C-alpha positions as YAML, in Angstrom:
chain: A
units: angstrom
residues:
- id: 1
  name: MET
  ca: [0.00, 0.00, 0.00]
- id: 2
  name: ASN
  ca: [1.57, 3.32, -1.04]
- id: 3
  name: HIS
  ca: [1.45, 6.63, 0.80]
- id: 4
  name: ARG
  ca: [-1.57, 7.88, -1.14]
- id: 5
  name: CYS
  ca: [-3.57, 4.74, -0.36]
- id: 6
  name: ILE
  ca: [-2.65, 4.93, 3.32]
- id: 7
  name: THR
  ca: [-3.72, 8.55, 3.51]
- id: 8
  name: GLY
  ca: [-6.96, 7.81, 1.69]
- id: 9
  name: ALA
  ca: [-7.85, 5.02, 4.08]
- id: 10
  name: LEU
  ca: [-7.17, 7.20, 7.10]
- id: 11
  name: LEU
  ca: [-9.13, 10.17, 5.79]
- id: 12
  name: ALA
  ca: [-12.05, 7.86, 5.03]
- id: 13
  name: GLY
  ca: [-12.27, 7.23, 8.75]
- id: 14
  name: THR
  ca: [-11.44, 3.55, 8.57]
- id: 15
  name: ALA
  ca: [-8.15, 4.04, 10.42]
- id: 16
  name: THR
  ca: [-6.85, 0.76, 9.07]
- id: 17
  name: LEU
  ca: [-3.14, 0.63, 8.48]
- id: 18
  name: ALA
  ca: [-1.91, -2.59, 6.95]
- id: 19
  name: VAL
  ca: [1.64, -1.45, 6.24]
- id: 20
  name: VAL
  ca: [4.37, -1.74, 8.81]
- id: 21
  name: THR
  ca: [7.95, -0.70, 8.59]
- id: 22
  name: GLY
  ca: [10.77, -3.20, 8.62]
- id: 23
  name: GLY
  ca: [11.11, -2.75, 12.36]
- id: 24
  name: GLY
  ca: [7.50, -3.74, 12.95]
- id: 25
  name: VAL
  ca: [6.24, -0.23, 13.71]
- id: 26
  name: PRO
  ca: [3.07, 0.84, 11.88]
- id: 27
  name: ALA
  ca: [3.86, 3.32, 9.12]
- id: 28
  name: ALA
  ca: [1.86, 6.07, 10.83]
- id: 29
  name: ALA
  ca: [4.15, 6.14, 13.86]
- id: 30
  name: HIS
  ca: [6.74, 8.88, 14.28]
- id: 31
  name: PRO
  ca: [8.98, 7.80, 17.17]
- id: 32
  name: PHE
  ca: [11.66, 10.29, 16.14]
- id: 33
  name: GLY
  ca: [9.36, 13.31, 16.35]
- id: 34
  name: PRO
  ca: [8.65, 15.47, 19.41]
- id: 35
  name: PRO
  ca: [8.12, 13.44, 22.60]
- id: 36
  name: THR
  ca: [4.68, 12.55, 23.87]
- id: 37
  name: THR
  ca: [3.54, 14.76, 26.72]
- id: 38
  name: ALA
  ca: [1.99, 13.88, 30.07]
- id: 39
  name: ARG
  ca: [0.89, 15.87, 33.10]
- id: 40
  name: VAL
  ca: [0.34, 14.83, 36.68]
- id: 41
  name: ALA
  ca: [-1.53, 16.51, 39.53]
- id: 42
  name: VAL
  ca: [-2.00, 15.39, 43.13]
- id: 43
  name: ASP
  ca: [-4.62, 16.18, 45.73]
- id: 44
  name: GLY
  ca: [-4.13, 14.39, 49.01]
- id: 45
  name: ALA
  ca: [-3.95, 10.67, 48.22]
- id: 46
  name: ARG
  ca: [-5.43, 11.11, 44.75]
- id: 47
  name: VAL
  ca: [-3.31, 11.39, 41.61]
- id: 48
  name: ASP
  ca: [-4.56, 12.47, 38.19]
- id: 49
  name: LEU
  ca: [-2.38, 11.81, 35.16]
- id: 50
  name: SER
  ca: [-3.03, 12.60, 31.50]
- id: 51
  name: TRP
  ca: [-1.02, 11.12, 28.63]
- id: 52
  name: GLN
  ca: [-1.25, 12.86, 25.25]
- id: 53
  name: PRO
  ca: [0.35, 11.22, 22.21]
- id: 54
  name: ALA
  ca: [0.12, 12.64, 18.71]
- id: 55
  name: GLU
  ca: [-2.85, 11.63, 16.57]
- id: 56
  name: ASP
  ca: [-0.80, 9.38, 14.31]
- id: 57
  name: ASP
  ca: [0.67, 7.63, 17.32]
- id: 58
  name: TRP
  ca: [-2.85, 6.81, 18.48]
- id: 59
  name: VAL
  ca: [-3.32, 5.18, 15.07]
- id: 60
  name: ALA
  ca: [-0.07, 3.25, 15.43]
- id: 61
  name: LEU
  ca: [-1.06, 2.08, 18.91]
- id: 62
  name: GLY
  ca: [-4.57, 1.09, 17.89]
- id: 63
  name: GLN
  ca: [-3.33, -0.78, 14.85]
- id: 64
  name: SER
  ca: [-0.75, -2.68, 16.88]
- id: 65
  name: LEU
  ca: [-3.42, -3.72, 19.41]
- id: 66
  name: GLY
  ca: [-6.02, -4.75, 16.84]
- id: 67
  name: ALA
  ca: [-8.41, -1.88, 17.56]
- id: 68
  name: PHE
  ca: [-8.95, -1.38, 13.83]
- id: 69
  name: GLU
  ca: [-10.09, -3.92, 11.28]
- id: 70
  name: ASP
  ca: [-7.63, -5.20, 8.70]
- id: 71
  name: PRO
  ca: [-9.15, -4.65, 5.23]
- id: 72
  name: THR
  ca: [-7.04, -7.48, 3.83]
- id: 73
  name: THR
  ca: [-8.79, -10.05, 6.03]
- id: 74
  name: GLY
  ca: [-12.37, -8.85, 6.25]
- id: 75
  name: PRO
  ca: [-14.88, -5.99, 6.07]
- id: 76
  name: VAL
  ca: [-14.20, -2.63, 7.70]
- id: 77
  name: THR
  ca: [-16.86, -0.79, 9.70]
- id: 78
  name: THR
  ca: [-17.10, 2.78, 8.46]
- id: 79
  name: GLN
  ca: [-20.07, 3.81, 10.60]
- id: 80
  name: VAL
  ca: [-17.73, 4.15, 13.58]
- id: 81
  name: THR
  ca: [-14.82, 6.58, 13.63]
- id: 82
  name: GLY
  ca: [-11.28, 5.58, 14.42]
- id: 83
  name: GLU
  ca: [-11.49, 7.52, 17.68]
- id: 84
  name: GLN
  ca: [-14.55, 5.52, 18.71]
- id: 85
  name: LYS
  ca: [-12.80, 2.26, 17.87]
- id: 86
  name: LEU
  ca: [-9.89, 3.26, 20.08]
- id: 87
  name: ARG
  ca: [-12.26, 4.31, 22.86]
- id: 88
  name: ASP
  ca: [-14.15, 1.01, 22.81]
- id: 89
  name: SER
  ca: [-11.12, -1.27, 22.51]
- id: 90
  name: THR
  ca: [-10.55, -3.29, 25.68]
- id: 91
  name: ALA
  ca: [-7.02, -4.01, 24.42]
- id: 92
  name: VAL
  ca: [-6.27, -0.28, 24.33]
- id: 93
  name: GLN
  ca: [-7.77, 0.21, 27.79]
- id: 94
  name: ASP
  ca: [-5.77, -2.66, 29.27]
- id: 95
  name: TYR
  ca: [-2.60, -1.43, 27.58]
- id: 96
  name: LEU
  ca: [-2.92, 2.04, 29.10]
- id: 97
  name: ARG
  ca: [-3.52, 0.65, 32.59]
- id: 98
  name: GLN
  ca: [-0.51, -1.65, 32.29]
- id: 99
  name: ARG
  ca: [1.88, 0.88, 30.75]
- id: 100
  name: ILE
  ca: [1.08, 3.91, 32.93]
- id: 101
  name: THR
  ca: [1.34, 3.18, 36.65]
- id: 102
  name: VAL
  ca: [1.93, 4.97, 39.93]
- id: 103
  name: SER
  ca: [3.30, 3.57, 43.17]
- id: 104
  name: GLN
  ca: [3.88, 4.99, 46.63]
- id: 105
  name: GLN
  ca: [6.57, 3.57, 48.91]
- id: 106
  name: GLY
  ca: [6.52, 0.31, 46.98]
- id: 107
  name: GLN
  ca: [2.73, -0.02, 46.96]
- id: 108
  name: VAL
  ca: [0.91, 0.24, 43.64]
- id: 109
  name: CYS
  ca: [-1.77, 2.92, 43.64]
- id: 110
  name: ARG
  ca: [-5.15, 1.68, 42.44]
- id: 111
  name: ALA
  ca: [-5.75, 2.91, 38.88]
- id: 112
  name: GLU
  ca: [-8.99, 3.92, 37.24]
- id: 113
  name: LEU
  ca: [-8.90, 4.74, 33.53]
- id: 114
  name: GLN
  ca: [-11.28, 7.59, 32.84]
- id: 115
  name: PRO
  ca: [-13.66, 7.28, 29.85]
- id: 116
  name: LEU
  ca: [-11.82, 7.77, 26.57]
- id: 117
  name: ASP
  ca: [-14.62, 9.86, 25.08]
- id: 118
  name: ALA
  ca: [-12.30, 12.69, 24.00]
- id: 119
  name: LEU
  ca: [-8.97, 10.93, 23.82]
- id: 120
  name: LEU
  ca: [-7.74, 12.94, 20.83]
- id: 121
  name: ALA
  ca: [-8.40, 16.25, 22.57]
- id: 122
  name: GLN
  ca: [-7.61, 15.26, 26.17]
- id: 123
  name: GLY
  ca: [-5.45, 12.17, 25.86]
- id: 124
  name: ALA
  ca: [-5.78, 9.18, 28.13]
- id: 125
  name: ARG
  ca: [-6.69, 10.22, 31.66]
- id: 126
  name: LEU
  ca: [-6.03, 7.99, 34.64]
- id: 127
  name: ARG
  ca: [-6.89, 8.52, 38.28]
- id: 128
  name: PHE
  ca: [-4.90, 6.77, 40.98]
- id: 129
  name: ASP
  ca: [-5.87, 6.28, 44.61]
- id: 130
  name: CYS
  ca: [-2.78, 5.88, 46.78]
- id: 131
  name: PRO
  ca: [-2.62, 4.40, 50.29]
- id: 132
  name: ALA
  ca: [-1.66, 7.72, 51.95]
- id: 133
  name: PRO
  ca: [-1.47, 11.44, 51.17]
- id: 134
  name: VAL
  ca: [1.13, 11.96, 48.49]
- id: 135
  name: THR
  ca: [4.59, 13.30, 49.21]
- id: 136
  name: ALA
  ca: [6.55, 11.29, 46.64]
- id: 137
  name: LEU
  ca: [5.57, 8.92, 43.86]
- id: 138
  name: ASP
  ca: [7.27, 6.47, 41.53]
- id: 139
  name: ILE
  ca: [5.65, 7.09, 38.15]
- id: 140
  name: THR
  ca: [6.09, 4.65, 35.28]
- id: 141
  name: VAL
  ca: [5.28, 5.53, 31.66]
- id: 142
  name: THR
  ca: [6.32, 2.95, 29.07]
- id: 143
  name: ALA
  ca: [3.50, 3.40, 26.56]
- id: 144
  name: LEU
  ca: [4.62, 3.24, 22.91]
- id: 145
  name: THR
  ca: [8.18, 2.14, 23.74]
- id: 146
  name: ASP
  ca: [7.18, -1.42, 22.90]
- id: 147
  name: LEU
  ca: [6.44, -0.22, 19.36]
- id: 148
  name: ASN
  ca: [9.77, 1.53, 19.02]
- id: 149
  name: GLN
  ca: [12.37, 2.24, 21.68]
- id: 150
  name: ALA
  ca: [12.89, 5.73, 20.28]
- id: 151
  name: TYR
  ca: [9.56, 6.89, 21.75]
- id: 152
  name: ARG
  ca: [9.82, 9.26, 24.71]
- id: 153
  name: THR
  ca: [7.36, 10.94, 27.07]
- id: 154
  name: VAL
  ca: [7.93, 14.23, 28.88]
- id: 155
  name: LEU
  ca: [6.03, 14.36, 32.17]
- id: 156
  name: ARG
  ca: [5.29, 17.77, 33.67]
- id: 157
  name: ALA
  ca: [4.40, 18.11, 37.34]
- id: 158
  name: GLU
  ca: [3.67, 21.60, 38.60]
- id: 159
  name: SER
  ca: [5.32, 22.53, 41.94]
- id: 160
  name: ALA
  ca: [7.09, 19.16, 42.07]
- id: 161
  name: THR
  ca: [10.69, 18.02, 41.95]
- id: 162
  name: PRO
  ca: [11.60, 17.47, 39.20]
- id: 163
  name: ALA
  ca: [9.10, 19.68, 37.41]
- id: 164
  name: GLU
  ca: [9.82, 17.73, 34.21]
- id: 165
  name: ALA
  ca: [10.98, 14.15, 33.68]
- id: 166
  name: LEU
  ca: [11.85, 12.32, 30.47]
- id: 167
  name: PHE
  ca: [10.62, 8.72, 30.21]
- id: 168
  name: THR
  ca: [12.37, 6.45, 27.71]
- id: 169
  name: ALA
  ca: [12.55, 2.77, 26.87]
- id: 170
  name: THR
  ca: [15.54, 2.39, 29.20]
- id: 171
  name: ASP
  ca: [14.38, 4.83, 31.88]
- id: 172
  name: GLY
  ca: [10.67, 4.26, 32.26]
- id: 173
  name: THR
  ca: [10.23, 5.10, 35.96]
- id: 174
  name: HIS
  ca: [10.94, 8.36, 37.77]
- id: 175
  name: ARG
  ca: [10.45, 9.43, 41.37]
- id: 176
  name: VAL
  ca: [8.61, 12.73, 41.66]
- id: 177
  name: ASP
  ca: [8.59, 14.61, 44.96]
- id: 178
  name: PHE
  ca: [5.54, 16.71, 45.79]
- id: 179
  name: THR
  ca: [6.73, 17.87, 49.22]
- id: 180
  name: ARG
  ca: [7.24, 21.43, 47.98]
- id: 181
  name: SER
  ca: [3.60, 21.62, 46.90]
- id: 182
  name: GLY
  ca: [2.30, 20.28, 50.19]
- id: 183
  name: GLY
  ca: [0.77, 17.27, 48.48]
- id: 184
  name: ARG
  ca: [-1.40, 19.42, 46.26]
- id: 185
  name: SER
  ca: [-0.71, 20.62, 42.72]
- id: 186
  name: ALA
  ca: [-2.52, 21.73, 39.57]
- id: 187
  name: PRO
  ca: [-6.25, 20.90, 39.54]
- id: 188
  name: ALA
  ca: [-7.27, 17.87, 37.53]
- id: 189
  name: ALA
  ca: [-9.15, 20.05, 35.04]
- id: 190
  name: ALA
  ca: [-5.84, 21.57, 33.98]
- id: 191
  name: LEU
  ca: [-4.68, 18.18, 32.76]
- id: 192
  name: ALA
  ca: [-7.18, 18.17, 29.92]
- id: 193
  name: VAL
  ca: [-4.94, 20.36, 27.76]
- id: 194
  name: GLY
  ca: [-4.11, 18.89, 24.35]
- id: 195
  name: VAL
  ca: [-4.82, 19.08, 20.68]
- id: 196
  name: VAL
  ca: [-8.34, 20.06, 19.60]
- id: 197
  name: ALA
  ca: [-10.27, 17.21, 18.05]
- id: 198
  name: ALA
  ca: [-11.36, 17.88, 14.49]
- id: 199
  name: GLY
  ca: [-13.89, 15.09, 14.24]
- id: 200
  name: GLY
  ca: [-13.16, 11.43, 13.65]
- id: 201
  name: LEU
  ca: [-9.70, 9.99, 13.84]
- id: 202
  name: GLY
  ca: [-9.42, 9.74, 10.09]
- id: 203
  name: VAL
  ca: [-10.02, 13.48, 9.66]
- id: 204
  name: LEU
  ca: [-7.54, 14.36, 12.35]
- id: 205
  name: LEU
  ca: [-4.86, 12.38, 10.61]
- id: 206
  name: VAL
  ca: [-4.41, 15.14, 8.07]
- id: 207
  name: ALA
  ca: [-1.51, 15.85, 10.43]
- id: 208
  name: LEU
  ca: [-0.04, 12.51, 9.40]
- id: 209
  name: THR
  ca: [-0.13, 13.53, 5.75]
- id: 210
  name: ARG
  ca: [1.61, 16.81, 6.48]
- id: 211
  name: ARG
  ca: [4.33, 15.16, 8.55]
- id: 212
  name: ARG
  ca: [5.02, 12.56, 5.90]
- id: 213
  name: ASP
  ca: [4.96, 15.14, 3.11]
- id: 214
  name: ARG
  ca: [7.50, 17.29, 4.96]
- id: 215
  name: SER
  ca: [9.75, 14.29, 5.48]
- id: 216
  name: THR
  ca: [9.88, 13.62, 1.74]
- id: 217
  name: GLN
  ca: [10.61, 17.19, 0.71]
...
């Protein structure tokens, strides 16, 4: 499937990507682009974390987890957008819970994945309940690094030490100290900052076309 066919399939809203690169990463992925962003806020024993990959990385993740149909093996549902397919995929939900975790003094904080109704605009949002009011946390973010080890995530934590941390395939866990903030940081609503959804996933992946076009110029 050439670039034009890939783009056409994505813009049609099917979000099916049958082509993978030699390294096994779906062709939509851009592990060498800007890092994925994440934000964390604490309030007492509660932790809110948002993880915001680029639109084409959502496609790469969904394709790798089977969230989208493969047109080479069967029919493709076009009545449902790619974003909805990601939202409803139990494989995607399980992946996020397994790859984004928080622990406190060696104890894993109970995770609740918030509804993925606006994942393109707000990212994946997880809420963690820790055993005690938060002073320090061990945060693990390894999402996407299983697709390509070049993926990175920058975590920002207001009034924490460090205020920013870089998560990589070889350094997927960082300790973040919230003592300076008194166990309270940015409100959870502030975490819902990300790209503005432009409709279905296929429409949003115009960004994919632009990135790929720039790379070939």
